[in-house]
Coordinates of C-alpha atoms and ligand atoms in Angstrom, one line a residue:
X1 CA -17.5 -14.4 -7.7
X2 CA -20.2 -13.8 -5.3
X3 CA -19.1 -11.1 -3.4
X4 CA -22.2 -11.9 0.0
X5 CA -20.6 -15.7 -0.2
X6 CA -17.0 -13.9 0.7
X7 CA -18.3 -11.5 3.0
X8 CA -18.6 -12.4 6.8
X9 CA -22.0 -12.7 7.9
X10 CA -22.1 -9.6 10.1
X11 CA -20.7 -7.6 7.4
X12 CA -22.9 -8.5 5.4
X13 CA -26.3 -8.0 7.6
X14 CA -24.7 -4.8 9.1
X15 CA -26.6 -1.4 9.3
X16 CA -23.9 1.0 8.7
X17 CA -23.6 4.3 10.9
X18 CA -25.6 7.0 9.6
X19 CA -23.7 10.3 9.8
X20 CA -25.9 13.7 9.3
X21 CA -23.6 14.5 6.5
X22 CA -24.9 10.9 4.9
X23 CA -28.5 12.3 5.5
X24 CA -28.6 15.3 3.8
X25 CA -26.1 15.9 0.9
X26 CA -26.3 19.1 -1.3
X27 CA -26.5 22.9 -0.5
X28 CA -28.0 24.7 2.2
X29 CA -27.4 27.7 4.0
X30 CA -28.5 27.1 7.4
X31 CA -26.8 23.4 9.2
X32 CA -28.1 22.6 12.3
X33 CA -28.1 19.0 12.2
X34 CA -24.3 17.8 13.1
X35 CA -24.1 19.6 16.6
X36 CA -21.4 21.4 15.4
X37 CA -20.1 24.5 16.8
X38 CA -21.3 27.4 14.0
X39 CA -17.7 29.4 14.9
X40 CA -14.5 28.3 13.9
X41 CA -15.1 28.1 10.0
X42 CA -13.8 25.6 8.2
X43 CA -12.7 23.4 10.6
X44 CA -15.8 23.4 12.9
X45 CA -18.0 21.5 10.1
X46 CA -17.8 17.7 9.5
X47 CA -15.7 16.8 6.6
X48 CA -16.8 15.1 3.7
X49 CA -17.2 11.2 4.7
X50 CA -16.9 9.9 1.3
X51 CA -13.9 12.7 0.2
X52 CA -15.6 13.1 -3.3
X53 CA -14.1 16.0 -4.4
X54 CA -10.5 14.3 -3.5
X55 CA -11.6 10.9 -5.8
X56 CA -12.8 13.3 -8.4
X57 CA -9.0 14.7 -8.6
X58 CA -7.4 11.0 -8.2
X59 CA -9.6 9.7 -10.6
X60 CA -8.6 12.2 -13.5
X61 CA -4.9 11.5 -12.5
X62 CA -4.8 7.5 -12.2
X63 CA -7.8 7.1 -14.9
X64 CA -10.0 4.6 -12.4
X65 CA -13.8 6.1 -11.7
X66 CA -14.5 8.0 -8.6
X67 CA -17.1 5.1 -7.5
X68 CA -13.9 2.8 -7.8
X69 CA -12.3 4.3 -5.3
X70 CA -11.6 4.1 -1.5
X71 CA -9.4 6.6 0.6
X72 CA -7.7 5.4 4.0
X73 CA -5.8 6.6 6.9
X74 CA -3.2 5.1 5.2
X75 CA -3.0 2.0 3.5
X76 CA -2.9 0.5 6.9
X77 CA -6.7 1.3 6.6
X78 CA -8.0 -0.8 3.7
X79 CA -5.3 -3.4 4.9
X80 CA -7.5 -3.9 7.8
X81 CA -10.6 -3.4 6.8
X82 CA -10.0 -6.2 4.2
X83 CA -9.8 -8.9 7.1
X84 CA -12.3 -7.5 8.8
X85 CA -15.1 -7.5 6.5
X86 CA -13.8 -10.9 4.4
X87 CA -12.5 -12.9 7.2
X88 CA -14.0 -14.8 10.2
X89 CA -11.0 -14.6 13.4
X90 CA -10.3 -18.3 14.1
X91 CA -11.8 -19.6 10.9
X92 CA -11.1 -18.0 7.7
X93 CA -7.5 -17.6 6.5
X94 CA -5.4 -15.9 4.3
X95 CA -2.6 -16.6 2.1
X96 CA 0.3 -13.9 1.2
X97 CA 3.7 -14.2 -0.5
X98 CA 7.0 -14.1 1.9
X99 CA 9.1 -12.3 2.5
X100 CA 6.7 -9.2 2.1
X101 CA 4.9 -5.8 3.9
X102 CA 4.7 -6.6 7.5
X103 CA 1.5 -4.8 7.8
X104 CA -0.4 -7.5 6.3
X105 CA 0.8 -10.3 9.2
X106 CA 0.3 -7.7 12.1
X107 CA -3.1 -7.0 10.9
X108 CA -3.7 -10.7 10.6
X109 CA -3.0 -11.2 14.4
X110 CA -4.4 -8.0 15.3
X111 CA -8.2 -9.6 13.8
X112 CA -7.2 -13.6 14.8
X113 CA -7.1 -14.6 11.4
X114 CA -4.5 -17.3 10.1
X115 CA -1.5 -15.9 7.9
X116 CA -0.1 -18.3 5.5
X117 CA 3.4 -17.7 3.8
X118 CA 4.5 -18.9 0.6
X119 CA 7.8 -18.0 0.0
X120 CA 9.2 -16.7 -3.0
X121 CA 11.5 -18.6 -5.2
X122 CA 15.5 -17.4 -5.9
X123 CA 14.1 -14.3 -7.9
X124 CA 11.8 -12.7 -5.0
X125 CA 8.9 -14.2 -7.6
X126 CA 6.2 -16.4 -7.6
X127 CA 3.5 -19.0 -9.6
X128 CA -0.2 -18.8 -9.4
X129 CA 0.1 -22.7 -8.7
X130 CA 2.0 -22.3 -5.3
X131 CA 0.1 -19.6 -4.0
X132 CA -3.3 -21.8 -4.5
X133 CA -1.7 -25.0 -3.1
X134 CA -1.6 -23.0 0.1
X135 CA -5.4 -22.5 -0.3
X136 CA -8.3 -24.4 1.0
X137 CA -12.0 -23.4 1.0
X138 CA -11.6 -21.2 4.1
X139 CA -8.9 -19.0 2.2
X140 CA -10.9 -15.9 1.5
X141 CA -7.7 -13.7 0.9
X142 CA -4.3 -13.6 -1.4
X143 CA -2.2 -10.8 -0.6
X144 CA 0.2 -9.6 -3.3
X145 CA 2.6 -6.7 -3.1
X146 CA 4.4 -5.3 -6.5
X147 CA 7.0 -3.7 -6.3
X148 CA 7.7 -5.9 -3.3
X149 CA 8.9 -4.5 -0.5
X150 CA 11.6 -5.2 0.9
X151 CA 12.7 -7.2 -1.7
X152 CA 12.3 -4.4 -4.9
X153 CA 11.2 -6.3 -7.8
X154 CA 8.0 -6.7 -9.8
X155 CA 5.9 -10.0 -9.5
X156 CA 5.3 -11.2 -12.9
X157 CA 2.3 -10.2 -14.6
X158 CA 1.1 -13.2 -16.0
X159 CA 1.2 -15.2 -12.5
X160 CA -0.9 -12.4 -11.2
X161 CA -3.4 -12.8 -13.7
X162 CA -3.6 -16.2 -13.3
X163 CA -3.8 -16.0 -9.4
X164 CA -7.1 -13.5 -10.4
X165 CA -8.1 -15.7 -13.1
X166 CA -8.3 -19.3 -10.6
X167 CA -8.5 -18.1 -7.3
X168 CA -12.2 -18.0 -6.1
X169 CA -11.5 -15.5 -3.8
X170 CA -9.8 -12.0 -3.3
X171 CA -6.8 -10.6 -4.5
X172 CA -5.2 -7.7 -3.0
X173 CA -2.3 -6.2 -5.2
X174 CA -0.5 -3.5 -3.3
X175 CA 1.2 -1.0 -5.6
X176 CA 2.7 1.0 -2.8
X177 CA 5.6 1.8 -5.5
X178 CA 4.1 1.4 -8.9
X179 CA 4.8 5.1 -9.6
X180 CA 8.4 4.1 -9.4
X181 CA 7.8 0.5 -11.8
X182 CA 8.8 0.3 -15.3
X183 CA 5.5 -2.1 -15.6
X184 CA 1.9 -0.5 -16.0
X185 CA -0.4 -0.5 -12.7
X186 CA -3.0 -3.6 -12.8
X187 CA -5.6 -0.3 -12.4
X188 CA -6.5 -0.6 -15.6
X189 CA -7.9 -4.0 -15.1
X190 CA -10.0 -3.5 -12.4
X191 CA -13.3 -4.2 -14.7
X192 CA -11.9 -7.4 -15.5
X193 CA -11.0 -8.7 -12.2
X194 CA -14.1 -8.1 -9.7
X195 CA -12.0 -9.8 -7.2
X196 CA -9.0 -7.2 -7.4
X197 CA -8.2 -4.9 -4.9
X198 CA -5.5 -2.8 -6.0
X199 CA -3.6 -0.2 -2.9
X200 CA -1.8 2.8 -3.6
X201 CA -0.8 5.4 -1.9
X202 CA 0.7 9.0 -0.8
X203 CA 3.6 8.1 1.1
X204 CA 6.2 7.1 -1.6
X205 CA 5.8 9.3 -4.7
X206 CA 3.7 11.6 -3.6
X207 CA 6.3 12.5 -1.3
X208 CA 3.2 12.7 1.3
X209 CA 3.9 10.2 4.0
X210 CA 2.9 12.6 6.8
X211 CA -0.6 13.6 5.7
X212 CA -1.4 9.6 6.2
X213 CA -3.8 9.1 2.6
X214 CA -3.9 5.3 1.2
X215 CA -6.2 4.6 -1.8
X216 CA -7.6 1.3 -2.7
X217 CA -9.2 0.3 -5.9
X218 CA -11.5 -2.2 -6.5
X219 CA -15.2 -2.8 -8.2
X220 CA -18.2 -0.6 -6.6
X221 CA -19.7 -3.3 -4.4
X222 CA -16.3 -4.1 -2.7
X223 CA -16.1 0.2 -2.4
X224 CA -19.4 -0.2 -1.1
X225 CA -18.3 -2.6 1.9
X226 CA -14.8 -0.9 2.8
X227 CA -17.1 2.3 3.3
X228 CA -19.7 0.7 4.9
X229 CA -17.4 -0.7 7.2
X230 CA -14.8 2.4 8.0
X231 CA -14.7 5.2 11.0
X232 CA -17.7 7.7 9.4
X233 CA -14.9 10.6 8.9
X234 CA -11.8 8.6 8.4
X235 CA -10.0 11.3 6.2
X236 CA -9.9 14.6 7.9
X237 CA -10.1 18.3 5.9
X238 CA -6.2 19.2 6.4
X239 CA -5.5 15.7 4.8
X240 CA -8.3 16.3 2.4
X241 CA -7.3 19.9 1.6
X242 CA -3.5 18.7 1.6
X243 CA -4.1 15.7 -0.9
X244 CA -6.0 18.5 -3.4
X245 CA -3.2 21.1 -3.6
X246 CA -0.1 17.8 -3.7
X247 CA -2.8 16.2 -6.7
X248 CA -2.4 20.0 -8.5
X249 CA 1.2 20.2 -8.1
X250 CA 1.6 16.6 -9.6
X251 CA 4.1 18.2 -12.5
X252 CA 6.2 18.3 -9.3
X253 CA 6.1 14.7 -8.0
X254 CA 7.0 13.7 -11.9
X255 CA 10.3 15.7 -11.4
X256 CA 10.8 13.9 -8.3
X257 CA 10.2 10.7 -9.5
X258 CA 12.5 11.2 -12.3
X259 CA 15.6 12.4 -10.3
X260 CA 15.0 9.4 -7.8
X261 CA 14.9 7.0 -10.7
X262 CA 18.3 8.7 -12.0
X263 CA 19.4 8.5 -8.6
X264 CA 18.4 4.5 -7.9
X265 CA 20.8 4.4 -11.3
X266 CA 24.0 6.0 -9.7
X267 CA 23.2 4.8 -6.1
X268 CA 23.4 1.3 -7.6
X269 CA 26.6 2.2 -9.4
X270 CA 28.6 3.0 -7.1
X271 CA 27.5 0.4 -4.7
X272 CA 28.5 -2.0 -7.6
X273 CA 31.9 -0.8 -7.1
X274 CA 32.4 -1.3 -3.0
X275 CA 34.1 -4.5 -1.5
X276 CA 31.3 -4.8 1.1
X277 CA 28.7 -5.3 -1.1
X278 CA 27.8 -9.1 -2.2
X279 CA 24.7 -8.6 -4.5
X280 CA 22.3 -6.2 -5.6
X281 CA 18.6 -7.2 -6.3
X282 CA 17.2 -5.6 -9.2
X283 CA 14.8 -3.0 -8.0
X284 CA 11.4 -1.5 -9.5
X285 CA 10.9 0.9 -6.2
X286 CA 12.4 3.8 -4.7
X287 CA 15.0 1.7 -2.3
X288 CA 17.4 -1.0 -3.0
X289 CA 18.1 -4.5 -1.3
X290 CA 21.6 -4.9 -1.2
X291 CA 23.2 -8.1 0.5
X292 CA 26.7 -7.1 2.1
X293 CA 29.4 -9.2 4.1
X294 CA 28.0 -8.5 7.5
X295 CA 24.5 -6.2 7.4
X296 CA 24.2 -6.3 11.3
X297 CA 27.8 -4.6 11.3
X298 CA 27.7 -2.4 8.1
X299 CA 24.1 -1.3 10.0
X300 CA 25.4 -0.2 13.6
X301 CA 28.7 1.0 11.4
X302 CA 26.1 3.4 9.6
X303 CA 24.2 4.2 12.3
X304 CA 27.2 5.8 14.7
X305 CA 27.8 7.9 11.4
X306 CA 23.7 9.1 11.8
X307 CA 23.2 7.1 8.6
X308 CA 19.7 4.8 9.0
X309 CA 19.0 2.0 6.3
X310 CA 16.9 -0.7 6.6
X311 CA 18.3 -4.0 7.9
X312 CA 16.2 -6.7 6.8
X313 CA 18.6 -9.7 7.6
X314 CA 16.1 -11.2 9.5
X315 CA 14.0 -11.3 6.8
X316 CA 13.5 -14.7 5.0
X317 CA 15.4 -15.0 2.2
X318 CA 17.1 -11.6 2.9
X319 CA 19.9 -13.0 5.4
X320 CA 22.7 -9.8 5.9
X321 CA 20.3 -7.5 3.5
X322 CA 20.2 -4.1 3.9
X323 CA 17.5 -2.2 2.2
X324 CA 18.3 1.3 1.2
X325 CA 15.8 4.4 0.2
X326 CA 16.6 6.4 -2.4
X327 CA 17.3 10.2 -0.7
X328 CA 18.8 13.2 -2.3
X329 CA 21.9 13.1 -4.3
X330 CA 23.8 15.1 -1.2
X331 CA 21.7 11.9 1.0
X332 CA 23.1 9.1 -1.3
X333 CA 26.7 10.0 -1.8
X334 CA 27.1 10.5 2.0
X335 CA 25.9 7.1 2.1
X336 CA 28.5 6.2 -0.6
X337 CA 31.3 8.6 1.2
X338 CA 31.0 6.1 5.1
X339 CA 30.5 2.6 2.8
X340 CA 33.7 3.0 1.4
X341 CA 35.6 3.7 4.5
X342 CA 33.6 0.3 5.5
X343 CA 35.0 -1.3 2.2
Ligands
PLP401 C1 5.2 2.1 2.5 C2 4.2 1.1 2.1 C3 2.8 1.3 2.2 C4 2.3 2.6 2.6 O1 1.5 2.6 3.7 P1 0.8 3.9 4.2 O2 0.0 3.4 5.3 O3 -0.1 4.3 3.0 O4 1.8 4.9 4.5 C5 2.0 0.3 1.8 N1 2.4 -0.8 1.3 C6 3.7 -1.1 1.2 C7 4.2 -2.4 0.6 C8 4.6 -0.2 1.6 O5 6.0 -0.5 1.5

């Protein structure tokens, strides 16, 4: 893959902003070169606009190199960022699996670039084969999500290598809820794949939805572009500092993992056992699509209790679905408690 070939033109020529905290790295003890106001310590100095000390600590935890990694205001960030450095608005195109993330459509229209769906077959999965029918030569992106939201399940493994292994041009592989998977994170297969660009995050596991922090994974020169390409100071220090202390506490977010998993276990359980439930998809994430006898009623039923789920029954392929986070065991029998009196 030649990554200039991919790139749009103006990406590729551009002359990125030049911060003062780009000019001079390392130690000094007098900095009068921002304009910054020398009162106020910590918060009157520039933060760090590549967030190395953060990448540092992620890299020791998910075992990718600090150069291989990109931090976001959000995942929304890298989301796009990828259009807008790889895709030319009314030209290029891009080709994603449906049903799927929403963010990946609206960020489509939001840059004028054309969103292809591919629908998933009967199992929420897909082939390699399909995806690159819906290709042609101005199809510069594939966008994957695993576990799929909203529908739960993992896309299989070997169709996403494939899809890496054929398709000339960039993969992105969101694993927004990989911490919750039973399969291993493509992260370790980033040297393989220079066209991979894998996205995680802080707002599932990490229990860190509020501090906004998306990371995205990929080979140095595509690193290289989504910096060159981002607002100069795009994390800022509370989310910096809050990311360090959530990454040293990360004994924690294992407990919580585990009694979410435990609680996906029961949740399904006792859903198993309730007349208004039709089917429940299997589910490698923290939430659960469950199709029931009418969603839009069992919906506005559980919303006059104060109970919100997801409906997704406009969703292809997810007609009356409702898709259900995993809360607290106090959350998720509640839940249980107003279904039955539904049932
Ligand atoms: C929740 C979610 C995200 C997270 O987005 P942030 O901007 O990082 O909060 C990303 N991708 C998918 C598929 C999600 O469901």
């Amino acid at each position: 893959m030649i990554l200039e070939k991919l790139l749009r033109e103006n990406i590729c020529s551009l002359q990125p902003y030049s911060s003062a905290r780009d000019e001079f790295k390392g130690d000094a003890s007098v900095y009068l070169d921002a304009n910054e106001n020398p009162y106020n310590a910590p918060y009157n100095r520039y933060p760090d606009p590549i967030q190395w000390e953060v990448k540092v600590e992620i890299s020791n935890i998910k075992n990718v190199p600090a150069e291989n990694i990109f931090l976001g205001n959000g995942s929304d960030e890298p989301i796009d960022l990828v259009f807008r450095a790889f895709c030319e608005p009314r030209l290029d195109n891009v080709v994603a699996i449906e049903p799927t993330y929403g963010m990946y459509k609206v960020c489509a229209n939001i840059n004028d670039v054309e969103y292809r769906k591919v629908l998933l077959d009967e199992n929420f999965d897909f082939t390699a084969d399909k995806l690159l029918a819906a290709t042609n030569l101005y199809t510069k992106v594939i966008w994957l999500c695993s576990p799929n939201n909203p529908t739960g399940n993992s896309l299989n493994s070997n169709e996403i290598i494939k899809l890496l292994e054929l398709f000339e041009g960039i993969v992105v592989l969101d694993e927004a809820y990989i911490d919750f998977s039973s399969i291993d994170s493509f992260s370790q297969k980033l040297a393989q794949y220079p066209n991979l660009i894998i996205l995680q995050t802080f707002s599932k596991a990490w229990g860190s939805a509020a501090i906004r922090l998306g990371m995205a994974f990929a080979s140095t020169e595509i690193i290289a572009v989504l910096n060159k390409i981002k607002y100069p100071y795009n994390i800022n220090i509370l989310t910096q500092q809050q990311a360090l202390k959530t990454i040293q506490s990360s004994v924690q977010v294992k407990d919580w993992v585990e009694i979410l998993l435990q609680e996906r276990t029961k949740l399904i359980e006792s859903l198993k056992e309730l007349d208004v439930v039709q089917h429940i998809y299997p589910t490698d994430a923290n939430f659960v699509l469950v199709k029931v006898n009418d969603a839009n009623a069992t919906y506005n039923t559980l919303v006059e209790k104060g109970i919100i789920v997801r409906n997704r029954s406009n969703v292809s392929l997810c007609l009356d679905c409702l898709r259900i986070t995993i809360g607290t065991p106090e959350e998720n029998s509640v839940l249980i408690d107003e279904l039955k009196i539904i049932s």
